[in-house]
Amino acid sequence: MDFEARLASIGQVANQKDKIKGYQDLLAAILQETATDEATTRQRLEQFITAATEDSAGLVVSRQVLTDFTNAVDSASNISAENKKEIYKHALDKVHGRVVSFEEQVSAIRTHLATIYEDEEDWSEAAQVLMGIPLDSGHRIIPNEYKVGVYIRIVRLLLEDDESVSAEAYLGRASVLMRDTKDLSLQLTFKLSQARISDFKKKFLEASSRYHEISYIQEVDIEERMQILSAAVVCAVLAPAGPQRSRMLATLYKDDRSQRLPHFSILEKMYLDRVLRSNEVSEFAGTLKQHQLALLPDNTTVLDRAVIEHNLLSASKIYNNISFEELGALLGVTPEQAEARASKMMGEGRMSGSIDQIERLIFFDRTQGAQQRLGAGAKGANGGTGGAASGSGTSSGGAAISAIDDDENHDVNTYEAPMLSTLWDASIQDLCGHVEELVGIIGAKYPDYVATKIAL
């Protein structure tokens, strides 16, 4: 009996149990047939599923046969991935109008189909296939962990395709169900997805903190933890300069594992407030991902902004004042861009100082940072404001320390004296800190020598 006749005869069987058995035997025969080519096998399988899902076959029979069919095709080694893909698509087309009746089977088919697309690195299509899985139906009970697993997989695929907006939406769905999830793998993937979305949204400080937290989880493989720690360093470097980033850089720099990372040199320079050179920046830029190289509205990249702001902060630790032209040359930008960047950082409270647009000078006020480090309560001559003044106009009283130069021979009044003392103390503290760091580096390389000197 040929294939078509056998398929038709099974359809005439009245007993459901016998009909299911007939379809199962025919399916096994199709897959075990070695004389036919793959194209013929695919054609017969499509004919098979068309007949098995007809209304005349009965819902109970169709469900069972479709379940067996999905598992058999997935495990078949004599069918290529491309043909499996087409067979699964054909099966979905046949039950498209009756998804409510085949929810479990459709979910299984879409899961297998998404795996094929994922193996082909077609991330977008794999995510679209998974989005079609019916998870909000009231016709069956779906465990929360299964839902979370699907949502997290969609998030991961969308992020691979740089679709962070859609990924965030599905991560939000998963977050509602995470409290009931005990699966450690899902919890870790969820946390990593949160970090990656923060990374994509250019919330680099938040992303760095999340990556660093995950890098301590012992259940994660050691190599993966080092990769995650490296991602934390990259995000910290790309974050806007300021006190928060300085704290994050300090945390990463003091992590002993960071010394084994390829980005440790740039991390060290940023932590120690050293100026970054163009060749170092170019080398670091070559390791960034595509979304981290996206252009900002001012036609610069995130890395450009981070380096300019870092070098500007480094300059504020070296100079009392500097002209627009000299600062622009130091930062590798125009004088106007240097002024605009300094003004923005002062206005946001990320750097203390003032700007004299008439003299085209920027004055750096280091007393505010010193007061924060030492806990000093000295007040400036501005009635307690003591902060940075940004924008246009002449230098404000908050720049009293910076303005001490050959052109302004004013006396130190009763308010400026304690500020000078505070700055002097802070400078000594910074010097001692650098000496301590050098001793630590020497001790790590020559422990016997240091031990001998300490003993003396």
Short mmCIF file of C-alpha atoms in Angstrom, two decimals:
data_model
loop_
_atom_site.label_atom_id
_atom_site.label_comp_id
_atom_site.label_asym_id
_atom_site.label_seq_id
_atom_site.Cartn_x
_atom_site.Cartn_y
_atom_site.Cartn_z
CA MET A 1 0.00 0.00 0.00
CA ASP A 2 1.47 3.37 -1.04
CA PHE A 3 1.77 6.39 1.28
CA GLU A 4 -1.37 8.26 0.15
CA ALA A 5 -3.58 5.18 0.37
CA ARG A 6 -2.28 4.31 3.83
CA LEU A 7 -2.86 7.87 5.05
CA ALA A 8 -6.41 7.82 3.70
CA SER A 9 -7.16 4.47 5.33
CA ILE A 10 -6.05 5.74 8.74
CA GLY A 11 -8.44 8.64 8.37
CA GLN A 12 -11.32 6.18 7.99
CA VAL A 13 -10.63 4.42 11.31
CA ALA A 14 -13.38 5.17 13.81
CA ASN A 15 -11.67 4.14 17.04
CA GLN A 16 -9.53 7.00 18.38
CA LYS A 17 -6.96 4.73 19.99
CA ASP A 18 -6.47 2.74 16.80
CA LYS A 19 -6.32 5.93 14.74
CA ILE A 20 -3.59 7.39 16.94
CA LYS A 21 -1.66 4.12 16.71
CA GLY A 22 -2.00 4.14 12.92
CA TYR A 23 -0.66 7.70 12.65
CA GLN A 24 2.26 6.87 14.98
CA ASP A 25 3.23 3.83 12.91
CA LEU A 26 3.02 5.81 9.67
CA LEU A 27 5.14 8.63 11.11
CA ALA A 28 7.82 6.18 12.22
CA ALA A 29 7.80 4.59 8.74
CA ILE A 30 8.27 7.98 7.03
CA LEU A 31 11.24 8.89 9.20
CA GLN A 32 12.86 5.46 8.94
CA GLU A 33 12.56 5.29 5.15
CA THR A 34 16.09 5.47 3.75
CA ALA A 35 15.30 4.96 0.06
CA THR A 36 13.57 8.32 -0.36
CA ASP A 37 15.38 11.63 -0.62
CA GLU A 38 14.98 14.41 1.93
CA ALA A 39 12.66 16.47 -0.26
CA THR A 40 10.24 13.55 -0.53
CA THR A 41 10.41 12.97 3.22
CA ARG A 42 9.57 16.61 3.85
CA GLN A 43 6.65 16.48 1.41
CA ARG A 44 5.23 13.36 3.05
CA LEU A 45 5.57 14.84 6.53
CA GLU A 46 3.66 17.94 5.41
CA GLN A 47 0.94 15.76 3.91
CA PHE A 48 0.89 13.73 7.10
CA ILE A 49 0.38 16.71 9.41
CA THR A 50 -2.22 18.20 7.09
CA ALA A 51 -4.31 15.03 7.33
CA ALA A 52 -3.74 14.53 11.06
CA THR A 53 -4.94 18.06 11.95
CA GLU A 54 -8.13 18.03 9.88
CA ASP A 55 -11.35 18.55 11.79
CA SER A 56 -12.47 15.07 10.74
CA ALA A 57 -9.53 13.52 12.60
CA GLY A 58 -10.88 14.65 15.97
CA LEU A 59 -9.31 17.05 18.47
CA VAL A 60 -8.01 14.35 20.83
CA VAL A 61 -6.29 12.52 17.98
CA SER A 62 -4.87 15.70 16.42
CA ARG A 63 -3.38 16.88 19.71
CA GLN A 64 -1.63 13.59 20.44
CA VAL A 65 -0.39 13.11 16.88
CA LEU A 66 0.90 16.69 16.69
CA THR A 67 2.80 16.21 19.96
CA ASP A 68 4.38 12.97 18.68
CA PHE A 69 5.09 14.61 15.31
CA THR A 70 6.93 17.58 16.90
CA ASN A 71 9.15 15.38 19.06
CA ALA A 72 9.90 12.97 16.21
CA VAL A 73 10.91 15.71 13.76
CA ASP A 74 13.10 17.38 16.40
CA SER A 75 15.02 14.16 17.07
CA ALA A 76 15.24 13.10 13.40
CA SER A 77 18.88 13.12 12.26
CA ASN A 78 18.12 12.56 8.56
CA ILE A 79 16.31 15.91 8.16
CA SER A 80 18.29 19.12 7.75
CA ALA A 81 17.65 22.19 9.90
CA GLU A 82 16.30 24.06 6.87
CA ASN A 83 13.72 21.36 6.14
CA LYS A 84 12.77 21.09 9.82
CA LYS A 85 12.17 24.80 9.78
CA GLU A 86 9.81 24.55 6.81
CA ILE A 87 8.00 21.53 8.29
CA TYR A 88 7.40 23.38 11.58
CA LYS A 89 6.13 26.42 9.71
CA HIS A 90 3.72 24.23 7.76
CA ALA A 91 2.42 22.68 10.99
CA LEU A 92 1.85 26.13 12.52
CA ASP A 93 -0.04 27.24 9.41
CA LYS A 94 -2.37 24.25 9.66
CA VAL A 95 -3.41 25.03 13.25
CA HIS A 96 -3.23 28.81 12.96
CA GLY A 97 -6.98 29.30 13.19
CA ARG A 98 -7.31 26.91 16.15
CA VAL A 99 -4.39 27.90 18.38
CA VAL A 100 -6.64 27.83 21.44
CA SER A 101 -7.17 24.10 20.89
CA PHE A 102 -3.44 23.39 20.34
CA GLU A 103 -1.73 25.75 22.78
CA GLU A 104 0.65 23.17 24.26
CA GLN A 105 1.61 21.79 20.84
CA VAL A 106 2.07 25.26 19.32
CA SER A 107 4.32 26.23 22.24
CA ALA A 108 6.52 23.17 21.67
CA ILE A 109 6.75 23.76 17.91
CA ARG A 110 7.65 27.43 18.37
CA THR A 111 10.30 26.53 20.95
CA HIS A 112 11.97 24.08 18.53
CA LEU A 113 11.66 26.53 15.64
CA ALA A 114 13.22 29.34 17.70
CA THR A 115 16.15 27.05 18.54
CA ILE A 116 16.81 26.50 14.83
CA TYR A 117 16.78 30.26 14.14
CA GLU A 118 19.01 30.84 17.16
CA ASP A 119 21.54 28.28 15.89
CA GLU A 120 21.56 30.23 12.61
CA GLU A 121 22.12 33.45 14.63
CA ASP A 122 18.90 34.91 13.26
CA TRP A 123 18.14 36.54 16.60
CA SER A 124 15.24 38.69 15.47
CA GLU A 125 13.31 35.85 13.84
CA ALA A 126 13.91 33.58 16.83
CA ALA A 127 12.53 36.25 19.16
CA GLN A 128 9.48 36.78 16.92
CA VAL A 129 8.74 33.06 16.94
CA LEU A 130 8.88 32.92 20.75
CA MET A 131 6.63 35.96 21.03
CA GLY A 132 3.90 33.89 19.37
CA ILE A 133 3.81 31.37 22.25
CA PRO A 134 0.42 31.73 24.01
CA LEU A 135 1.33 32.49 27.64
CA ASP A 136 -1.71 34.49 28.78
CA SER A 137 -4.42 32.02 27.90
CA GLY A 138 -6.94 30.92 30.48
CA HIS A 139 -7.41 27.50 28.91
CA ARG A 140 -4.42 25.86 30.60
CA ILE A 141 -2.28 26.34 33.69
CA ILE A 142 1.19 27.59 32.78
CA PRO A 143 3.89 27.57 35.50
CA ASN A 144 5.42 30.97 36.21
CA GLU A 145 8.93 29.60 35.73
CA TYR A 146 8.02 28.54 32.18
CA LYS A 147 6.72 32.03 31.44
CA VAL A 148 9.82 33.65 32.92
CA GLY A 149 12.03 31.31 30.90
CA VAL A 150 10.32 32.33 27.65
CA TYR A 151 10.41 36.05 28.50
CA ILE A 152 14.07 35.95 29.49
CA ARG A 153 14.98 34.05 26.33
CA ILE A 154 13.15 36.68 24.26
CA VAL A 155 15.05 39.42 26.11
CA ARG A 156 18.36 37.73 25.45
CA LEU A 157 17.62 37.32 21.73
CA LEU A 158 16.44 40.92 21.35
CA LEU A 159 19.58 42.20 23.05
CA GLU A 160 21.69 40.15 20.64
CA ASP A 161 19.86 42.04 17.87
CA ASP A 162 20.38 45.41 19.67
CA GLU A 163 16.63 45.81 20.27
CA SER A 164 16.94 47.16 23.79
CA VAL A 165 13.54 48.92 23.87
CA SER A 166 11.57 45.76 23.11
CA ALA A 167 13.86 43.77 25.39
CA GLU A 168 13.09 46.10 28.29
CA ALA A 169 9.36 45.60 27.77
CA TYR A 170 9.70 41.81 28.03
CA LEU A 171 12.08 42.13 30.98
CA GLY A 172 9.33 44.09 32.71
CA ARG A 173 6.93 41.18 32.19
CA ALA A 174 9.49 38.78 33.63
CA SER A 175 10.17 40.98 36.67
CA VAL A 176 6.55 40.64 37.80
CA LEU A 177 6.97 36.86 38.02
CA MET A 178 10.56 36.69 39.31
CA ARG A 179 9.57 36.66 43.00
CA ASP A 180 7.99 33.22 42.51
CA THR A 181 10.98 31.84 40.58
CA LYS A 182 13.36 29.51 42.40
CA ASP A 183 15.43 28.56 39.36
CA LEU A 184 18.93 29.96 39.97
CA SER A 185 19.79 29.97 36.27
CA LEU A 186 16.76 32.15 35.49
CA GLN A 187 17.59 34.50 38.35
CA LEU A 188 21.15 34.97 37.09
CA THR A 189 20.03 35.46 33.49
CA PHE A 190 17.46 38.01 34.69
CA LYS A 191 20.10 40.02 36.60
CA LEU A 192 22.47 39.89 33.65
CA SER A 193 19.69 41.07 31.34
CA GLN A 194 19.03 44.01 33.66
CA ALA A 195 22.70 44.97 33.48
CA ARG A 196 22.81 44.64 29.70
CA ILE A 197 19.71 46.79 29.23
CA SER A 198 21.20 49.50 31.47
CA ASP A 199 24.32 49.22 29.30
CA PHE A 200 22.27 49.62 26.09
CA LYS A 201 20.38 52.60 27.55
CA LYS A 202 23.73 54.28 28.33
CA LYS A 203 23.07 54.14 32.07
CA PHE A 204 26.67 53.08 32.48
CA LEU A 205 27.05 53.63 36.22
CA GLU A 206 24.00 51.48 36.92
CA ALA A 207 25.20 48.84 34.45
CA SER A 208 28.69 48.79 35.97
CA SER A 209 27.28 48.30 39.47
CA ARG A 210 25.03 45.44 38.30
CA TYR A 211 27.83 43.73 36.37
CA HIS A 212 30.16 44.00 39.37
CA GLU A 213 27.55 42.48 41.67
CA ILE A 214 27.02 39.53 39.32
CA SER A 215 30.77 38.96 39.02
CA TYR A 216 30.83 37.85 42.68
CA ILE A 217 28.18 35.12 42.28
CA GLN A 218 30.00 31.83 42.83
CA GLU A 219 27.58 29.75 40.75
CA VAL A 220 28.78 31.53 37.62
CA ASP A 221 31.78 30.01 35.84
CA ILE A 222 35.06 31.76 36.69
CA GLU A 223 35.75 32.74 33.07
CA GLU A 224 32.27 34.20 32.68
CA ARG A 225 32.71 36.12 35.94
CA MET A 226 35.89 37.68 34.59
CA GLN A 227 34.08 38.66 31.38
CA ILE A 228 31.30 40.23 33.45
CA LEU A 229 33.86 42.07 35.58
CA SER A 230 35.47 43.33 32.37
CA ALA A 231 32.05 44.63 31.26
CA ALA A 232 31.76 46.43 34.61
CA VAL A 233 35.10 48.16 33.99
CA VAL A 234 34.10 49.19 30.46
CA CYS A 235 30.83 50.70 31.68
CA ALA A 236 32.60 52.54 34.53
CA VAL A 237 35.03 54.05 32.03
CA LEU A 238 32.17 55.16 29.76
CA ALA A 239 30.14 56.69 32.62
CA PRO A 240 29.98 60.49 32.97
CA ALA A 241 32.78 61.86 35.13
CA GLY A 242 31.89 62.84 38.67
CA PRO A 243 31.89 61.66 42.30
CA GLN A 244 29.67 58.64 41.62
CA ARG A 245 31.91 57.35 38.85
CA SER A 246 34.97 57.99 41.01
CA ARG A 247 33.50 55.73 43.71
CA MET A 248 32.74 53.03 41.14
CA LEU A 249 36.26 53.28 39.70
CA ALA A 250 37.70 52.99 43.21
CA THR A 251 35.64 49.87 43.89
CA LEU A 252 36.80 48.20 40.68
CA TYR A 253 40.42 49.30 41.06
CA LYS A 254 40.61 47.83 44.55
CA ASP A 255 39.16 44.53 43.32
CA ASP A 256 42.20 42.23 43.09
CA ARG A 257 40.75 40.47 40.05
CA SER A 258 40.81 43.67 37.99
CA GLN A 259 44.60 43.47 37.62
CA ARG A 260 44.15 40.46 35.34
CA LEU A 261 41.83 42.33 32.95
CA PRO A 262 43.01 43.76 29.61
CA HIS A 263 41.45 47.14 30.51
CA PHE A 264 43.29 47.49 33.83
CA SER A 265 45.74 50.12 32.55
CA ILE A 266 42.99 52.53 31.53
CA LEU A 267 41.08 51.77 34.74
CA GLU A 268 44.20 52.60 36.75
CA LYS A 269 44.77 55.88 34.92
CA MET A 270 41.19 56.96 35.43
CA TYR A 271 41.23 56.04 39.11
CA LEU A 272 44.50 57.91 39.67
CA ASP A 273 43.20 60.94 37.70
CA ARG A 274 45.89 60.70 35.05
CA VAL A 275 45.37 62.23 31.61
CA LEU A 276 44.52 59.67 28.91
CA ARG A 277 46.39 59.82 25.61
CA SER A 278 44.79 59.37 22.18
CA ASN A 279 46.56 56.08 21.42
CA GLU A 280 45.28 54.56 24.69
CA VAL A 281 41.75 55.73 23.91
CA SER A 282 41.90 54.33 20.36
CA GLU A 283 43.06 50.95 21.63
CA PHE A 284 40.26 50.85 24.17
CA ALA A 285 37.67 51.93 21.58
CA GLY A 286 38.54 48.90 19.48
CA THR A 287 37.17 46.62 22.20
CA LEU A 288 33.77 48.35 22.54
CA LYS A 289 30.47 46.99 21.27
CA GLN A 290 28.47 48.69 18.56
CA HIS A 291 25.93 50.36 20.85
CA GLN A 292 28.77 51.78 22.96
CA LEU A 293 30.13 53.55 19.89
CA ALA A 294 26.85 55.23 18.95
CA LEU A 295 26.99 58.96 18.23
CA LEU A 296 25.54 61.47 20.68
CA PRO A 297 23.59 64.59 19.59
CA ASP A 298 26.83 66.63 19.52
CA ASN A 299 28.33 64.15 17.02
CA THR A 300 30.71 62.62 19.56
CA THR A 301 30.68 59.10 20.99
CA VAL A 302 30.08 58.10 24.59
CA LEU A 303 33.78 57.28 24.89
CA ASP A 304 34.75 60.72 23.55
CA ARG A 305 32.56 62.36 26.18
CA ALA A 306 33.89 60.16 28.99
CA VAL A 307 37.53 60.81 28.05
CA ILE A 308 37.03 64.58 27.66
CA GLU A 309 35.30 64.81 31.03
CA HIS A 310 37.92 62.64 32.70
CA ASN A 311 40.80 64.67 31.29
CA LEU A 312 39.00 67.84 32.33
CA LEU A 313 38.74 66.55 35.89
CA SER A 314 42.40 65.53 35.76
CA ALA A 315 43.31 69.04 34.64
CA SER A 316 41.34 70.47 37.57
CA LYS A 317 43.62 68.51 39.93
CA ILE A 318 46.74 69.97 38.30
CA TYR A 319 45.89 73.57 37.42
CA ASN A 320 44.49 76.41 39.49
CA ASN A 321 43.29 78.08 36.29
CA ILE A 322 43.66 77.55 32.57
CA SER A 323 42.64 79.41 29.42
CA PHE A 324 39.98 78.12 27.04
CA GLU A 325 42.60 77.67 24.32
CA GLU A 326 45.01 75.68 26.48
CA LEU A 327 42.24 73.49 27.85
CA GLY A 328 40.93 72.83 24.34
CA ALA A 329 44.40 71.79 23.21
CA LEU A 330 44.73 69.48 26.23
CA LEU A 331 41.35 67.86 25.62
CA GLY A 332 41.69 67.74 21.84
CA VAL A 333 38.60 69.91 21.22
CA THR A 334 37.91 73.52 20.28
CA PRO A 335 38.12 76.22 23.00
CA GLU A 336 34.36 76.74 22.78
CA GLN A 337 33.70 73.01 23.28
CA ALA A 338 36.07 72.96 26.25
CA GLU A 339 34.22 75.88 27.84
CA ALA A 340 30.82 74.29 27.19
CA ARG A 341 31.89 70.98 28.71
CA ALA A 342 33.36 72.65 31.80
CA SER A 343 30.23 74.76 32.23
CA LYS A 344 28.00 71.70 31.98
CA MET A 345 30.01 69.75 34.55
CA MET A 346 30.03 72.69 36.96
CA GLY A 347 26.31 73.21 36.53
CA GLU A 348 25.65 69.53 37.31
CA GLY A 349 27.84 69.68 40.42
CA ARG A 350 30.38 67.23 39.02
CA MET A 351 33.22 69.73 39.14
CA SER A 352 33.78 72.81 41.29
CA GLY A 353 35.03 76.09 39.88
CA SER A 354 34.02 79.14 37.89
CA ILE A 355 34.36 80.61 34.41
CA ASP A 356 35.54 84.11 33.47
CA GLN A 357 34.33 84.61 29.93
CA ILE A 358 35.87 88.07 29.65
CA GLU A 359 39.38 86.83 30.40
CA ARG A 360 38.58 83.44 28.78
CA LEU A 361 39.77 81.58 31.86
CA ILE A 362 38.47 78.64 33.83
CA PHE A 363 39.21 78.58 37.56
CA PHE A 364 39.18 75.27 39.40
CA ASP A 365 38.12 75.19 43.06
CA ARG A 366 39.46 72.08 44.79
CA THR A 367 38.38 73.10 48.28
CA GLN A 368 34.90 71.67 47.88
CA GLY A 369 36.25 68.19 47.15
CA ALA A 370 38.74 68.56 49.97
CA GLN A 371 36.01 69.49 52.42
CA GLN A 372 34.02 66.44 51.38
CA ARG A 373 37.00 64.12 51.90
CA LEU A 374 38.09 65.59 55.21
CA GLY A 375 34.64 66.40 56.57
CA ALA A 376 35.65 70.03 57.08
CA GLY A 377 32.91 72.53 57.57
CA ALA A 378 34.70 75.61 56.31
CA LYS A 379 32.43 78.10 54.62
CA GLY A 380 33.41 80.23 51.67
CA ALA A 381 33.06 83.96 51.31
CA ASN A 382 29.73 83.49 49.56
CA GLY A 383 27.74 83.17 52.75
CA GLY A 384 28.08 79.37 52.85
CA THR A 385 27.55 78.56 49.19
CA GLY A 386 31.18 77.70 48.49
CA GLY A 387 30.08 75.84 45.36
CA ALA A 388 30.84 76.08 41.68
CA ALA A 389 29.44 78.83 39.55
CA SER A 390 28.93 78.00 35.91
CA GLY A 391 27.77 79.98 32.95
CA SER A 392 28.64 83.51 31.84
CA GLY A 393 30.01 86.49 33.70
CA THR A 394 33.08 87.01 35.80
CA SER A 395 34.68 84.80 38.39
CA SER A 396 32.62 84.34 41.55
CA GLY A 397 33.78 84.31 45.15
CA GLY A 398 33.67 80.51 45.10
CA ALA A 399 36.89 80.53 43.02
CA ALA A 400 38.88 82.49 45.63
CA ILE A 401 41.55 79.82 45.93
CA SER A 402 41.95 79.30 42.20
CA ALA A 403 42.23 82.99 41.53
CA ILE A 404 45.47 83.41 43.51
CA ASP A 405 48.01 84.21 40.80
CA ASP A 406 50.38 86.91 39.65
CA ASP A 407 47.59 89.02 38.18
CA GLU A 408 45.57 89.24 41.37
CA ASN A 409 47.60 90.19 44.42
CA HIS A 410 44.72 90.38 46.89
CA ASP A 411 45.05 89.62 50.55
CA VAL A 412 43.82 86.42 52.08
CA ASN A 413 40.85 87.40 54.20
CA THR A 414 39.51 85.67 57.26
CA TYR A 415 37.26 83.41 55.20
CA GLU A 416 39.90 82.26 52.71
CA ALA A 417 42.48 81.28 55.36
CA PRO A 418 40.66 78.16 56.58
CA MET A 419 39.93 77.20 52.96
CA LEU A 420 43.64 77.39 52.12
CA SER A 421 44.43 75.29 55.18
CA THR A 422 41.85 72.71 54.11
CA LEU A 423 43.29 72.57 50.59
CA TRP A 424 46.81 72.16 51.99
CA ASP A 425 45.66 69.28 54.22
CA ALA A 426 43.89 67.65 51.28
CA SER A 427 47.02 67.92 49.12
CA ILE A 428 49.09 66.24 51.84
CA GLN A 429 46.45 63.52 52.17
CA ASP A 430 46.47 62.92 48.41
CA LEU A 431 50.26 62.69 48.40
CA CYS A 432 50.25 60.22 51.28
CA GLY A 433 47.62 58.18 49.46
CA HIS A 434 49.76 57.96 46.33
CA VAL A 435 52.82 56.99 48.40
CA GLU A 436 50.79 54.24 50.07
CA GLU A 437 49.68 52.94 46.69
CA LEU A 438 53.29 52.85 45.48
CA VAL A 439 54.38 50.98 48.60
CA GLY A 440 51.60 48.46 47.99
CA ILE A 441 52.71 47.93 44.38
CA ILE A 442 56.35 47.49 45.45
CA GLY A 443 55.27 45.14 48.25
CA ALA A 444 53.33 42.96 45.82
CA LYS A 445 56.35 42.66 43.51
CA TYR A 446 59.15 42.54 46.11
CA PRO A 447 57.59 41.31 49.37
CA ASP A 448 60.92 40.28 50.96
CA TYR A 449 62.47 43.70 50.38
CA VAL A 450 59.49 45.52 51.88
CA ALA A 451 59.38 43.18 54.86
CA THR A 452 63.07 43.91 55.54
CA LYS A 453 62.56 47.68 55.35
CA ILE A 454 59.48 47.60 57.57
CA ALA A 455 61.36 45.51 60.14
CA LEU A 456 64.09 48.15 60.22
#
